[in-house]
Coordinates of C-alpha atoms in Angstrom, one line a residue:
M1 CA -115.3 -161.7 152.7
K2 CA -114.1 -163.8 149.8
L3 CA -117.6 -163.6 148.4
L4 CA -117.5 -159.8 148.6
R5 CA -114.0 -159.7 147.0
G6 CA -115.3 -161.9 144.1
F7 CA -118.3 -159.7 143.7
W8 CA -116.2 -156.6 143.6
K9 CA -113.8 -158.1 141.0
L10 CA -116.9 -159.0 138.9
L11 CA -118.1 -155.4 139.1
V12 CA -114.7 -154.0 138.2
G13 CA -114.5 -156.5 135.3
I14 CA -117.9 -155.4 134.0
K15 CA -116.9 -151.8 134.3
D16 CA -113.6 -152.3 132.4
A17 CA -115.4 -154.3 129.7
L18 CA -118.0 -151.5 129.3
V19 CA -115.3 -148.8 129.1
L20 CA -113.4 -150.9 126.5
L21 CA -116.6 -151.4 124.5
A22 CA -117.4 -147.7 124.6
M23 CA -113.9 -146.8 123.4
V24 CA -114.1 -149.3 120.6
L25 CA -117.5 -148.0 119.5
F26 CA -116.2 -144.4 119.8
F27 CA -113.2 -145.0 117.5
V28 CA -115.2 -147.1 115.1
G29 CA -117.7 -144.2 114.8
L30 CA -115.0 -141.7 114.5
Y31 CA -113.3 -143.6 111.7
A32 CA -116.6 -144.0 109.9
A33 CA -117.3 -140.3 110.3
L34 CA -113.9 -139.3 109.0
T35 CA -113.8 -141.7 106.1
A36 CA -117.4 -141.2 105.0
R37 CA -118.0 -138.9 102.1
P38 CA -120.9 -136.5 102.1
N39 CA -124.0 -137.8 100.4
P40 CA -123.8 -136.2 97.0
K41 CA -127.5 -136.9 96.2
L42 CA -129.2 -133.8 95.2
A43 CA -132.7 -132.7 94.2
A44 CA -133.5 -133.3 90.5
S45 CA -133.5 -129.6 90.0
G46 CA -133.7 -126.4 91.9
A47 CA -131.9 -123.2 92.8
L48 CA -128.2 -123.3 93.8
L49 CA -128.2 -121.7 97.2
I50 CA -124.9 -119.9 98.1
R51 CA -125.4 -118.8 101.6
L52 CA -122.3 -116.9 102.5
N53 CA -122.7 -116.8 106.3
G54 CA -119.1 -115.8 106.9
T55 CA -116.0 -114.6 105.1
L56 CA -114.6 -115.2 101.7
V57 CA -110.9 -116.3 101.9
E58 CA -108.2 -117.8 99.7
Q59 CA -107.6 -120.6 102.1
P60 CA -109.7 -121.4 105.2
Q61 CA -108.1 -121.9 108.5
D62 CA -108.5 -125.1 110.5
A63 CA -111.2 -124.9 113.1
D64 CA -110.1 -124.4 116.7
T65 CA -111.0 -127.7 118.3
L66 CA -111.1 -126.5 121.9
A67 CA -113.2 -123.5 121.0
V68 CA -115.7 -125.7 119.1
L69 CA -115.9 -128.2 121.9
S70 CA -116.4 -125.5 124.5
G71 CA -119.1 -123.8 122.4
N72 CA -117.0 -120.7 122.0
G73 CA -116.1 -121.3 118.4
P74 CA -116.7 -118.4 115.9
A75 CA -120.0 -118.5 114.2
A76 CA -118.7 -117.0 111.0
R77 CA -117.5 -119.6 108.5
E78 CA -114.6 -119.2 106.0
F79 CA -115.5 -120.0 102.4
R80 CA -112.8 -120.9 100.0
L81 CA -112.9 -118.5 97.0
R82 CA -112.2 -121.1 94.4
D83 CA -115.0 -123.4 95.7
V84 CA -117.6 -120.6 95.3
V85 CA -116.3 -119.7 91.9
R86 CA -116.3 -123.4 90.8
A87 CA -119.9 -123.9 91.9
L88 CA -121.0 -120.8 89.9
K89 CA -119.2 -122.0 86.8
L90 CA -120.7 -125.5 87.1
A91 CA -124.2 -123.9 87.6
A92 CA -123.9 -121.9 84.4
T93 CA -124.1 -125.1 82.3
D94 CA -125.8 -127.5 84.6
P95 CA -129.5 -128.1 83.5
A96 CA -130.4 -129.1 87.0
V97 CA -129.7 -125.5 88.2
K98 CA -132.6 -123.3 87.3
A99 CA -131.4 -120.2 89.2
V100 CA -128.7 -119.1 91.6
V101 CA -129.5 -117.5 95.0
L102 CA -126.9 -115.4 96.8
D103 CA -128.0 -115.2 100.4
L104 CA -125.9 -112.3 101.8
D105 CA -127.8 -111.7 105.0
S106 CA -124.8 -112.9 107.1
F107 CA -122.0 -112.2 104.7
V108 CA -119.2 -110.7 106.7
G109 CA -117.0 -109.8 103.7
G110 CA -113.8 -110.6 101.9
G111 CA -111.1 -109.0 99.9
Q112 CA -112.3 -106.6 97.2
A113 CA -110.5 -108.5 94.5
A114 CA -111.9 -111.8 95.7
I115 CA -115.5 -110.5 95.6
A116 CA -114.9 -109.2 92.1
T117 CA -113.9 -112.7 91.1
V118 CA -117.1 -114.2 92.4
G119 CA -119.0 -111.4 90.8
A120 CA -117.5 -112.3 87.4
A121 CA -118.5 -115.9 87.9
A122 CA -122.1 -114.8 88.7
D123 CA -122.0 -112.7 85.4
G124 CA -121.2 -116.0 83.6
V125 CA -124.3 -117.6 85.0
R126 CA -126.4 -114.7 83.7
R127 CA -124.8 -114.9 80.3
A128 CA -125.9 -118.5 80.2
G129 CA -129.4 -117.3 80.5
K130 CA -130.0 -118.2 84.1
P131 CA -131.3 -115.7 86.8
V132 CA -129.1 -114.8 89.7
L133 CA -131.0 -113.4 92.7
A134 CA -129.5 -111.8 95.8
Y135 CA -131.2 -111.2 99.1
A136 CA -130.2 -109.4 102.3
T137 CA -131.9 -107.5 105.1
G138 CA -129.5 -104.7 104.2
Y139 CA -126.3 -104.1 102.2
A140 CA -122.9 -102.7 102.9
D141 CA -119.8 -102.3 100.8
D142 CA -118.8 -106.0 100.4
S143 CA -122.3 -107.4 100.2
Y144 CA -123.5 -104.8 97.7
Q145 CA -120.4 -105.3 95.5
L146 CA -121.4 -108.9 95.1
A147 CA -125.1 -108.3 94.9
S148 CA -124.6 -105.8 92.1
H149 CA -123.8 -108.8 89.8
A150 CA -127.2 -110.3 90.4
S151 CA -130.1 -110.0 87.9
E152 CA -132.4 -109.2 90.8
I153 CA -131.4 -107.6 94.1
W154 CA -134.0 -108.1 96.8
M155 CA -133.9 -106.3 100.2
N156 CA -136.1 -106.4 103.3
P157 CA -138.4 -103.4 103.5
L158 CA -136.9 -102.6 106.9
G159 CA -133.3 -102.6 105.5
A160 CA -131.0 -100.0 104.0
V161 CA -128.0 -99.7 101.7
L162 CA -125.1 -98.1 103.5
I163 CA -121.9 -97.6 101.5
A164 CA -119.0 -96.4 103.6
G165 CA -116.1 -96.9 101.2
P166 CA -112.6 -98.1 102.2
G167 CA -110.8 -96.2 105.0
A168 CA -110.8 -96.4 108.8
P169 CA -108.9 -95.0 111.8
H170 CA -105.9 -96.8 113.2
L171 CA -104.8 -96.9 116.8
Y172 CA -101.6 -95.0 117.6
Y173 CA -99.8 -96.2 120.8
K174 CA -97.2 -93.5 121.3
G175 CA -99.1 -91.6 124.0
L176 CA -99.9 -94.8 125.9
L177 CA -96.3 -96.0 125.7
D178 CA -95.0 -92.7 127.0
K179 CA -97.4 -92.9 130.0
I180 CA -96.3 -96.4 131.0
G181 CA -92.6 -95.8 130.2
V182 CA -92.2 -98.1 127.3
T183 CA -89.7 -97.1 124.6
A184 CA -90.3 -98.5 121.1
H185 CA -87.0 -98.9 119.3
V186 CA -87.9 -98.7 115.6
Y187 CA -85.7 -99.8 112.7
K188 CA -86.9 -99.3 109.2
V189 CA -86.1 -98.6 105.5
G190 CA -88.8 -96.8 103.5
R191 CA -90.4 -93.4 103.8
F192 CA -93.8 -95.0 103.5
K193 CA -93.3 -98.0 105.8
S194 CA -96.0 -96.6 108.1
A195 CA -96.5 -99.9 109.9
V196 CA -94.2 -98.6 112.6
E197 CA -95.7 -95.2 112.9
P198 CA -98.3 -96.1 115.6
F199 CA -95.4 -96.8 118.0
I200 CA -93.5 -93.5 117.4
L201 CA -96.2 -91.0 116.5
T202 CA -99.6 -90.0 117.6
G203 CA -101.0 -89.7 114.1
Q204 CA -100.1 -90.3 110.4
S205 CA -97.0 -88.7 109.0
P206 CA -97.6 -86.6 105.8
E207 CA -96.0 -89.3 103.7
A208 CA -98.2 -92.0 105.2
R209 CA -101.4 -90.0 104.8
Q210 CA -100.6 -89.2 101.2
A211 CA -99.9 -92.9 100.4
N212 CA -102.9 -94.2 102.3
Q213 CA -105.3 -91.7 100.8
A214 CA -104.1 -92.5 97.3
L215 CA -104.6 -96.3 98.0
V216 CA -108.2 -96.0 99.3
D217 CA -109.1 -93.6 96.6
S218 CA -107.9 -96.0 94.0
L219 CA -109.7 -99.0 95.6
F220 CA -112.9 -97.1 95.9
Q221 CA -112.8 -95.9 92.3
T222 CA -112.3 -99.5 91.2
W223 CA -115.3 -100.5 93.4
Q224 CA -117.5 -97.8 91.9
D225 CA -116.5 -98.8 88.4
E226 CA -117.3 -102.4 89.0
V227 CA -120.7 -101.7 90.5
A228 CA -121.6 -99.1 87.9
H229 CA -120.7 -101.5 85.1
A230 CA -122.9 -104.2 86.7
R231 CA -125.8 -101.9 87.4
P232 CA -125.5 -99.0 84.8
K233 CA -129.1 -97.7 85.6
A234 CA -128.5 -97.3 89.3
Q235 CA -127.9 -93.7 90.6
L236 CA -124.9 -95.0 92.4
L237 CA -122.7 -91.9 92.6
A238 CA -125.4 -89.6 93.7
Y239 CA -126.5 -92.1 96.4
V240 CA -123.0 -92.7 97.7
R241 CA -122.2 -89.0 97.9
D242 CA -125.5 -88.0 99.7
P243 CA -127.5 -91.0 100.9
A244 CA -129.4 -88.7 103.3
A245 CA -130.9 -86.8 100.3
A246 CA -132.1 -90.0 98.7
I247 CA -133.7 -91.1 101.9
A248 CA -135.3 -87.7 102.6
A249 CA -136.8 -87.8 99.1
A250 CA -138.4 -91.1 100.1
N251 CA -140.0 -89.5 103.2
G252 CA -137.3 -90.9 105.4
D253 CA -137.8 -94.5 104.3
Q254 CA -134.3 -95.9 103.9
A255 CA -135.3 -99.0 101.9
Q256 CA -137.5 -96.9 99.6
G257 CA -134.6 -94.5 99.1
A258 CA -132.3 -97.3 97.9
F259 CA -135.2 -98.7 95.7
R260 CA -135.9 -95.3 94.1
A261 CA -132.2 -94.8 93.4
G262 CA -132.1 -98.1 91.5
L263 CA -129.7 -99.8 93.9
V264 CA -132.3 -102.6 94.7
D265 CA -134.9 -104.1 92.4
T266 CA -137.5 -105.4 94.9
L267 CA -138.4 -104.8 98.5
G268 CA -139.8 -107.9 100.2
D269 CA -139.4 -110.3 103.1
R270 CA -138.0 -113.8 102.9
I271 CA -141.3 -115.4 102.2
A272 CA -141.9 -113.2 99.2
F273 CA -138.3 -113.7 98.0
G274 CA -138.7 -117.5 98.4
Q275 CA -141.9 -117.4 96.4
R276 CA -140.1 -115.6 93.6
V277 CA -137.3 -118.2 93.6
A278 CA -139.9 -121.0 93.7
S279 CA -141.5 -119.6 90.6
L280 CA -138.2 -120.0 88.8
A281 CA -136.8 -123.2 90.4
G282 CA -139.8 -125.0 91.8
A283 CA -141.4 -125.0 95.2
D284 CA -140.7 -127.1 98.3
A285 CA -144.1 -127.8 99.8
V286 CA -142.6 -129.8 102.7
R287 CA -140.8 -126.8 104.2
G288 CA -143.7 -124.4 104.1
P289 CA -144.4 -121.0 102.6
G290 CA -141.6 -119.3 100.8
A291 CA -139.6 -122.5 100.5
Y292 CA -138.1 -123.5 97.2
S293 CA -136.2 -126.5 95.8
T294 CA -132.7 -126.0 96.9
L295 CA -129.3 -127.3 95.9
S296 CA -127.0 -126.3 98.8
L297 CA -123.5 -125.2 98.1
D298 CA -121.8 -128.0 100.2
S299 CA -123.9 -130.8 98.7
Y300 CA -123.5 -129.4 95.2
L301 CA -119.7 -129.2 95.5
A302 CA -119.6 -132.8 97.0
A303 CA -121.6 -134.1 94.0
H304 CA -119.2 -132.4 91.7
P305 CA -115.7 -133.0 93.1
E306 CA -112.8 -130.8 92.0
A307 CA -110.6 -132.2 89.2
D308 CA -107.0 -132.2 90.4
G309 CA -105.0 -134.3 88.0
G310 CA -103.5 -131.8 85.5
K311 CA -99.9 -130.8 84.9
V312 CA -100.2 -127.1 85.9
G313 CA -99.2 -127.0 89.6
V314 CA -100.9 -124.3 91.7
L315 CA -98.9 -123.5 94.8
V316 CA -101.0 -121.6 97.4
V317 CA -99.3 -119.0 99.6
A318 CA -102.1 -117.6 101.7
G319 CA -102.1 -115.7 105.0
D320 CA -99.2 -114.3 107.1
I321 CA -95.8 -115.7 106.1
V322 CA -94.2 -117.2 109.1
D323 CA -91.2 -119.5 109.8
G324 CA -91.6 -123.2 110.2
L325 CA -94.6 -125.5 109.9
T326 CA -98.2 -124.3 110.0
G327 CA -101.7 -125.3 109.1
P328 CA -103.8 -124.0 106.3
G329 CA -104.7 -120.3 106.3
S330 CA -101.1 -119.3 107.3
A331 CA -98.1 -119.4 105.0
G332 CA -95.6 -121.5 106.9
G333 CA -92.3 -121.2 105.0
E334 CA -91.2 -124.7 105.8
T335 CA -94.7 -126.2 105.1
I336 CA -94.9 -124.6 101.7
A337 CA -91.3 -125.4 100.8
R338 CA -91.8 -129.0 101.6
L339 CA -95.0 -129.2 99.6
M340 CA -93.2 -127.7 96.6
T341 CA -90.2 -129.9 97.0
A342 CA -92.3 -133.1 97.2
E343 CA -94.2 -132.1 94.1
I344 CA -91.1 -131.4 92.1
A345 CA -89.7 -134.8 93.1
K346 CA -92.8 -136.5 91.7
R347 CA -92.2 -134.8 88.3
R348 CA -95.9 -134.5 87.6
I349 CA -96.1 -130.8 86.7
K350 CA -94.9 -129.0 83.6
A351 CA -95.9 -125.4 84.6
L352 CA -96.3 -123.7 88.0
V353 CA -98.8 -121.0 89.1
V354 CA -98.0 -119.4 92.5
R355 CA -101.2 -118.0 94.0
V356 CA -100.2 -115.3 96.5
D357 CA -102.7 -113.8 98.9
S358 CA -100.5 -112.6 101.7
P359 CA -99.4 -109.3 103.3
G360 CA -96.0 -110.9 104.0
G361 CA -94.3 -111.4 107.4
S362 CA -91.0 -113.2 108.0
V363 CA -88.0 -112.5 105.8
T364 CA -86.6 -116.0 106.2
G365 CA -90.0 -117.6 105.7
S366 CA -90.5 -115.6 102.5
D367 CA -87.1 -116.5 101.2
R368 CA -87.6 -120.2 102.1
I369 CA -90.7 -120.2 99.8
R370 CA -88.9 -118.3 97.1
S371 CA -86.0 -120.8 97.1
A372 CA -88.4 -123.7 96.7
I373 CA -90.1 -122.1 93.8
L374 CA -86.7 -121.3 92.2
A375 CA -85.8 -125.0 92.5
A376 CA -88.8 -125.8 90.2
K377 CA -87.8 -123.0 87.9
A378 CA -84.3 -124.4 87.6
Q379 CA -85.9 -127.6 86.1
G380 CA -87.3 -125.6 83.2
I381 CA -90.8 -125.2 84.7
P382 CA -92.3 -121.8 83.7
V383 CA -93.5 -119.9 86.8
V384 CA -96.5 -117.5 86.7
I385 CA -97.7 -115.5 89.7
S386 CA -101.4 -114.9 90.4
M387 CA -102.0 -112.2 93.0
G388 CA -105.2 -112.3 95.1
S389 CA -106.6 -109.5 97.2
V390 CA -103.2 -108.7 98.6
A391 CA -99.6 -109.7 97.7
A392 CA -97.5 -107.1 99.4
S393 CA -94.1 -106.9 101.2
G394 CA -93.1 -110.6 101.8
G395 CA -95.9 -111.5 99.4
Y396 CA -94.2 -109.5 96.7
W397 CA -90.8 -111.0 97.8
V398 CA -92.3 -114.4 96.8
S399 CA -93.7 -113.0 93.6
T400 CA -90.3 -112.0 92.3
T401 CA -89.9 -115.7 91.2
G402 CA -92.5 -115.3 88.4
D403 CA -91.8 -114.7 84.7
T404 CA -95.3 -113.1 84.5
I405 CA -97.4 -111.6 87.2
F406 CA -101.2 -111.5 87.1
A407 CA -103.1 -109.2 89.5
E408 CA -106.5 -107.6 89.8
P409 CA -107.2 -103.9 89.7
A410 CA -108.2 -104.1 93.4
T411 CA -105.1 -106.1 94.4
I412 CA -103.0 -104.4 97.0
T413 CA -99.3 -105.0 96.3
G414 CA -95.9 -103.4 96.6
S415 CA -94.8 -102.4 100.1
I416 CA -91.2 -103.0 99.2
G417 CA -89.7 -102.1 102.6
V418 CA -88.4 -103.6 105.8
F419 CA -88.9 -102.8 109.5
G420 CA -88.3 -104.1 113.0
I421 CA -89.6 -103.0 116.5
I422 CA -88.1 -103.9 119.9
P423 CA -89.7 -102.4 123.0
T424 CA -87.7 -101.7 126.2
F425 CA -89.1 -101.0 129.7
A426 CA -86.6 -98.8 131.5
G427 CA -89.2 -96.1 132.0
T428 CA -91.8 -98.6 133.2
L429 CA -89.4 -100.0 135.8
Q430 CA -88.5 -96.5 137.0
K431 CA -92.1 -95.6 137.5
L432 CA -92.4 -98.8 139.7
G433 CA -89.3 -98.0 141.6
L434 CA -87.3 -100.8 140.0
S435 CA -83.9 -100.8 138.4
A436 CA -81.6 -103.3 136.6
D437 CA -77.9 -103.8 136.6
G438 CA -75.5 -106.6 135.6
V439 CA -72.2 -107.5 134.0
A440 CA -71.1 -108.2 130.4
T441 CA -68.3 -110.0 128.5
T442 CA -68.8 -108.3 125.1
P443 CA -70.5 -105.2 123.8
L444 CA -73.5 -107.4 122.9
S445 CA -73.9 -109.2 126.2
G446 CA -77.5 -108.9 127.4
Q447 CA -78.7 -107.1 124.2
P448 CA -81.3 -106.2 123.5
D449 CA -81.5 -105.0 127.1
V450 CA -85.2 -104.6 127.7
Y451 CA -84.6 -103.4 131.2
R452 CA -82.2 -100.6 130.6
G453 CA -82.6 -99.9 126.9
T454 CA -80.7 -101.0 123.8
S455 CA -77.1 -99.9 123.3
P456 CA -76.0 -97.7 120.3
L457 CA -74.0 -100.6 119.0
F458 CA -77.0 -102.9 119.0
D459 CA -79.1 -100.3 117.3
Q460 CA -76.5 -99.8 114.7
L461 CA -76.2 -103.5 113.9
V462 CA -80.0 -104.0 113.7
Q463 CA -80.4 -101.0 111.4
T464 CA -77.5 -102.3 109.3
G465 CA -79.3 -105.6 109.0
I466 CA -82.6 -103.8 108.0
E467 CA -80.8 -101.9 105.3
S468 CA -79.0 -105.0 104.1
V469 CA -82.4 -106.9 103.8
Y470 CA -83.9 -103.9 102.0
R471 CA -81.0 -103.8 99.4
H472 CA -81.5 -107.5 98.8
F473 CA -85.2 -107.0 98.4
V474 CA -84.6 -104.2 95.9
E475 CA -82.1 -106.3 94.0
L476 CA -84.6 -109.2 93.8
V477 CA -87.3 -106.9 92.4
A478 CA -84.8 -105.2 90.0
G479 CA -83.7 -108.5 88.6
A480 CA -87.2 -109.9 88.3
R481 CA -88.8 -106.8 86.8
H482 CA -85.9 -105.8 84.6
M483 CA -85.5 -102.4 86.3
S484 CA -82.6 -100.6 87.7
P485 CA -82.1 -100.7 91.5
A486 CA -82.6 -97.0 91.6
R487 CA -85.9 -97.3 89.9
V488 CA -87.1 -100.0 92.3
D489 CA -85.9 -97.9 95.2
A490 CA -87.9 -94.9 93.9
I491 CA -91.2 -96.9 93.7
G492 CA -90.4 -99.0 96.8
Q493 CA -89.7 -97.2 100.1
G494 CA -92.5 -99.2 101.6
H495 CA -95.1 -97.6 99.3
V496 CA -98.3 -99.7 98.9
W497 CA -100.0 -99.7 95.5
A498 CA -103.4 -100.7 94.1
G499 CA -103.2 -103.2 91.2
G500 CA -103.9 -100.6 88.5
T501 CA -101.1 -98.3 89.6
A502 CA -98.8 -101.3 90.2
R503 CA -99.3 -102.3 86.6
Q504 CA -98.5 -98.9 85.3
L505 CA -95.3 -98.9 87.4
G506 CA -94.2 -102.3 86.0
L507 CA -94.7 -104.3 89.2
V508 CA -97.5 -106.2 87.6
D509 CA -97.8 -107.5 84.0
R510 CA -101.4 -108.4 83.4
F511 CA -104.9 -108.2 84.9
G512 CA -106.6 -111.6 85.4
T513 CA -107.8 -114.2 87.8
V514 CA -106.1 -117.4 88.9
D515 CA -107.9 -119.2 86.1
D516 CA -106.4 -116.8 83.6
A517 CA -103.0 -117.4 85.1
I518 CA -103.5 -121.2 84.8
V519 CA -104.5 -120.9 81.1
F520 CA -101.5 -118.7 80.5
A521 CA -99.1 -121.1 82.2
A522 CA -100.5 -124.1 80.4
N523 CA -100.0 -122.3 77.0
K524 CA -96.5 -121.4 78.0
A525 CA -95.7 -125.0 78.7
G526 CA -97.5 -126.3 75.6
L527 CA -100.2 -128.1 77.5
S528 CA -103.7 -128.8 76.3
G529 CA -106.7 -130.8 77.2
A530 CA -106.7 -132.6 80.6
D531 CA -103.0 -131.8 81.0
A532 CA -103.8 -128.0 81.1
A533 CA -105.9 -128.5 84.2
P534 CA -104.6 -127.4 87.7
R535 CA -103.0 -129.6 90.3
W536 CA -103.4 -127.8 93.7
I537 CA -100.3 -127.8 95.9
E538 CA -101.5 -126.9 99.4
K539 CA -102.0 -128.2 102.9
E540 CA -105.5 -129.5 103.1
P541 CA -107.7 -128.7 106.2
N542 CA -107.7 -131.2 109.0
S543 CA -110.6 -133.6 108.2
W544 CA -111.5 -134.2 111.9
K545 CA -111.5 -130.5 112.7
S546 CA -113.7 -129.7 109.7
L547 CA -116.1 -132.5 110.7
L548 CA -116.3 -131.2 114.2
R549 CA -116.9 -127.6 113.1
D550 CA -119.6 -128.7 110.7
W551 CA -121.3 -130.8 113.4
A552 CA -121.1 -127.8 115.9
Q553 CA -122.6 -125.5 113.3
K554 CA -125.5 -127.9 112.7
R555 CA -126.3 -128.5 116.4
D556 CA -128.5 -125.5 116.4
P557 CA -131.9 -126.4 114.8
G558 CA -132.2 -122.9 113.4
S559 CA -128.7 -122.9 111.9
D560 CA -130.2 -123.6 108.4
V561 CA -131.2 -119.9 108.3
E562 CA -128.6 -117.6 109.6
G563 CA -129.4 -114.5 111.6
A564 CA -129.7 -111.4 109.5
I565 CA -127.1 -108.6 109.9
D566 CA -128.6 -105.2 109.1
P567 CA -126.3 -102.5 107.7
W568 CA -126.4 -100.5 110.9
T569 CA -125.2 -103.5 112.8
R570 CA -122.4 -104.0 110.3
L571 CA -121.3 -100.4 110.9
A572 CA -121.6 -100.9 114.6
Q573 CA -119.3 -104.0 114.4
Q574 CA -116.6 -102.1 112.6
P575 CA -114.8 -101.1 115.9
Q576 CA -114.7 -104.8 116.8
M577 CA -113.2 -105.6 113.4
L578 CA -110.6 -102.9 113.9
L579 CA -109.7 -104.2 117.3
A580 CA -109.4 -107.7 115.9
R581 CA -107.0 -106.5 113.2
A582 CA -105.1 -104.5 115.8
L583 CA -104.8 -107.6 118.0
H584 CA -103.6 -109.6 115.1
D585 CA -101.0 -107.1 114.1
A586 CA -99.8 -106.7 117.8
R587 CA -99.3 -110.5 118.0
A588 CA -97.4 -110.5 114.7
L589 CA -95.1 -107.8 116.0
A590 CA -94.7 -109.1 119.5
F591 CA -94.1 -112.7 118.7
G592 CA -92.8 -112.5 115.1
P593 CA -89.2 -112.1 114.0
A594 CA -87.3 -108.9 114.8
I595 CA -86.9 -108.0 111.1
Q596 CA -90.0 -108.3 109.0
V597 CA -91.2 -107.7 105.5
R598 CA -94.9 -107.2 106.3
C599 CA -97.6 -104.8 105.1
L600 CA -99.7 -103.7 108.1
E601 CA -101.4 -101.1 105.9
C602 CA -103.1 -103.9 103.9
G603 CA -105.9 -104.6 106.3
A604 CA -108.4 -103.1 103.9
A605 CA -107.8 -106.0 101.5
E606 CA -108.2 -108.8 104.1
P607 CA -111.2 -110.1 105.9
V608 CA -110.9 -110.5 109.6
R609 CA -110.0 -114.2 110.2
T610 CA -112.0 -116.4 112.5
S611 CA -109.0 -116.9 114.7
D612 CA -108.7 -113.2 115.3
R613 CA -112.4 -112.9 116.2
A614 CA -112.0 -115.8 118.6
A615 CA -108.9 -114.1 120.2
L616 CA -110.8 -110.9 120.6
A617 CA -113.8 -112.6 122.1
T618 CA -111.4 -114.4 124.6
L619 CA -109.7 -111.1 125.5
A620 CA -113.1 -109.5 126.0
A621 CA -114.2 -112.3 128.3
Q622 CA -111.1 -112.1 130.3
A623 CA -111.4 -108.4 130.7
A624 CA -115.0 -108.8 131.8
A625 CA -114.0 -111.5 134.3
V626 CA -111.5 -109.2 136.1
A627 CA -113.6 -106.1 135.9
P628 CA -115.0 -104.9 139.3

């Protein structure tokens, strides 16, 4: 027996030692993986390959660790706008880059203003005398906007160009809420704050329809102007107005229809396209037919790290504005305020650019960010605002700190208005044969009473709060833009404006990119040389999560070439995108603060985030699991 006990202890000891050794090796490997830098070694020369297999965003979100480990992580990647632009600007003067390839086969999209910025950077490559080639199986609005800046647009002979233009239906919940007995108590200021209309109407109000139509018309005109300027010989307007006629003239061949209209330059498959790139940048005999010498975007950026030691601070406010601490891709009021406060304490910056790409959200979160920026301004630091694809509602609240506001013609801004929604379920309970009763000590006891409905006093107090916030919002804008409160109220009212109109109204000062804003801020502070370079103030993505995501994306041996998305599939996926946005908005309203400065009409300017896609996929899986 003693012998058996001793043998057992020996086995347990060996097991414990092996477990300990495995844990040590795991953490050593993890540390090495997290601290190792990507190998910046590149081919001597070749084509810079920018494969945008995902969305273009101002600030990527952290990867969802659980989703990645479970294999349910979103396939679409988020590319940071300034990384893509930086790579293109480097390529323009880098002798190792013989050409630039824009692989748009899996490009999901991005804000119109963001795509225009990338397009301008591609124009810079062409001005430097280098070819820019775009390839896709087919093109839709976003991908064609970017491809139009290429010197050669290639398309698969089985593809098509389908331009839908901005504009899409929105879900209205009033009929459903009535059927299930839910009452949506809406509090708002602003005739055009149509974010609340789906809960109280079955369709757009005349005011909302007028404002929304004016917005999409302005955005589409800007899109047409940009593409027409990039490709002046293309019969763009005729094709967009009647694509069926162009296709019919080509005997029903959609690709030939786009080719004859001058929208694409060459029809060919990937092998033919690769051979064309190889003739410009050199072939890669190892990888087979159609392969060319490639400088991948990630490796190229790793080999040319971003300079970040200047004295122009750039504070990034990207995503929904929420209270508290958040990760990248969401504008946590406390997170951004702490970053700004810490930077001020270091006394390293002499000018500040606030990069805003947000539809707003929390009132208190917006004001927390604004206060932190004003603390920098109080120290004599000039503040310049740079608007991205959208800087509306709470995003504009933050922008009132700027001395000068830069935007793009396709920026969506304004939405100076406030709203709140509280649902109650008295009708639902009645349909189920339930009721509620209780006692109170004050008129506000138990309010908001979701079982029996809100009281007139509670409604009055909330509406008073909404009106108070709106007056404060108007006063902030009036003081910042040197207007009378009456003038701000007239152009406010929750109205959403495109950048061109906003400039005419005085809500924006200049057109320009974030780089233009940085140069302007540096000049204002008297900075030059290395001091005029940016110093980015933002929460960096989690290194472990990024590493895990990259590993998961490379597990598939075929992931080097992403699956093509033809234009018909893109159109077919639009309902999914609309549902993902609706789910995002519903979560923001259900779990956000009672009073919000948020622009829900700004969805046209924002790509669907990977987190919203993942949430929709989870919801669909749950629905399928319970379906009979």
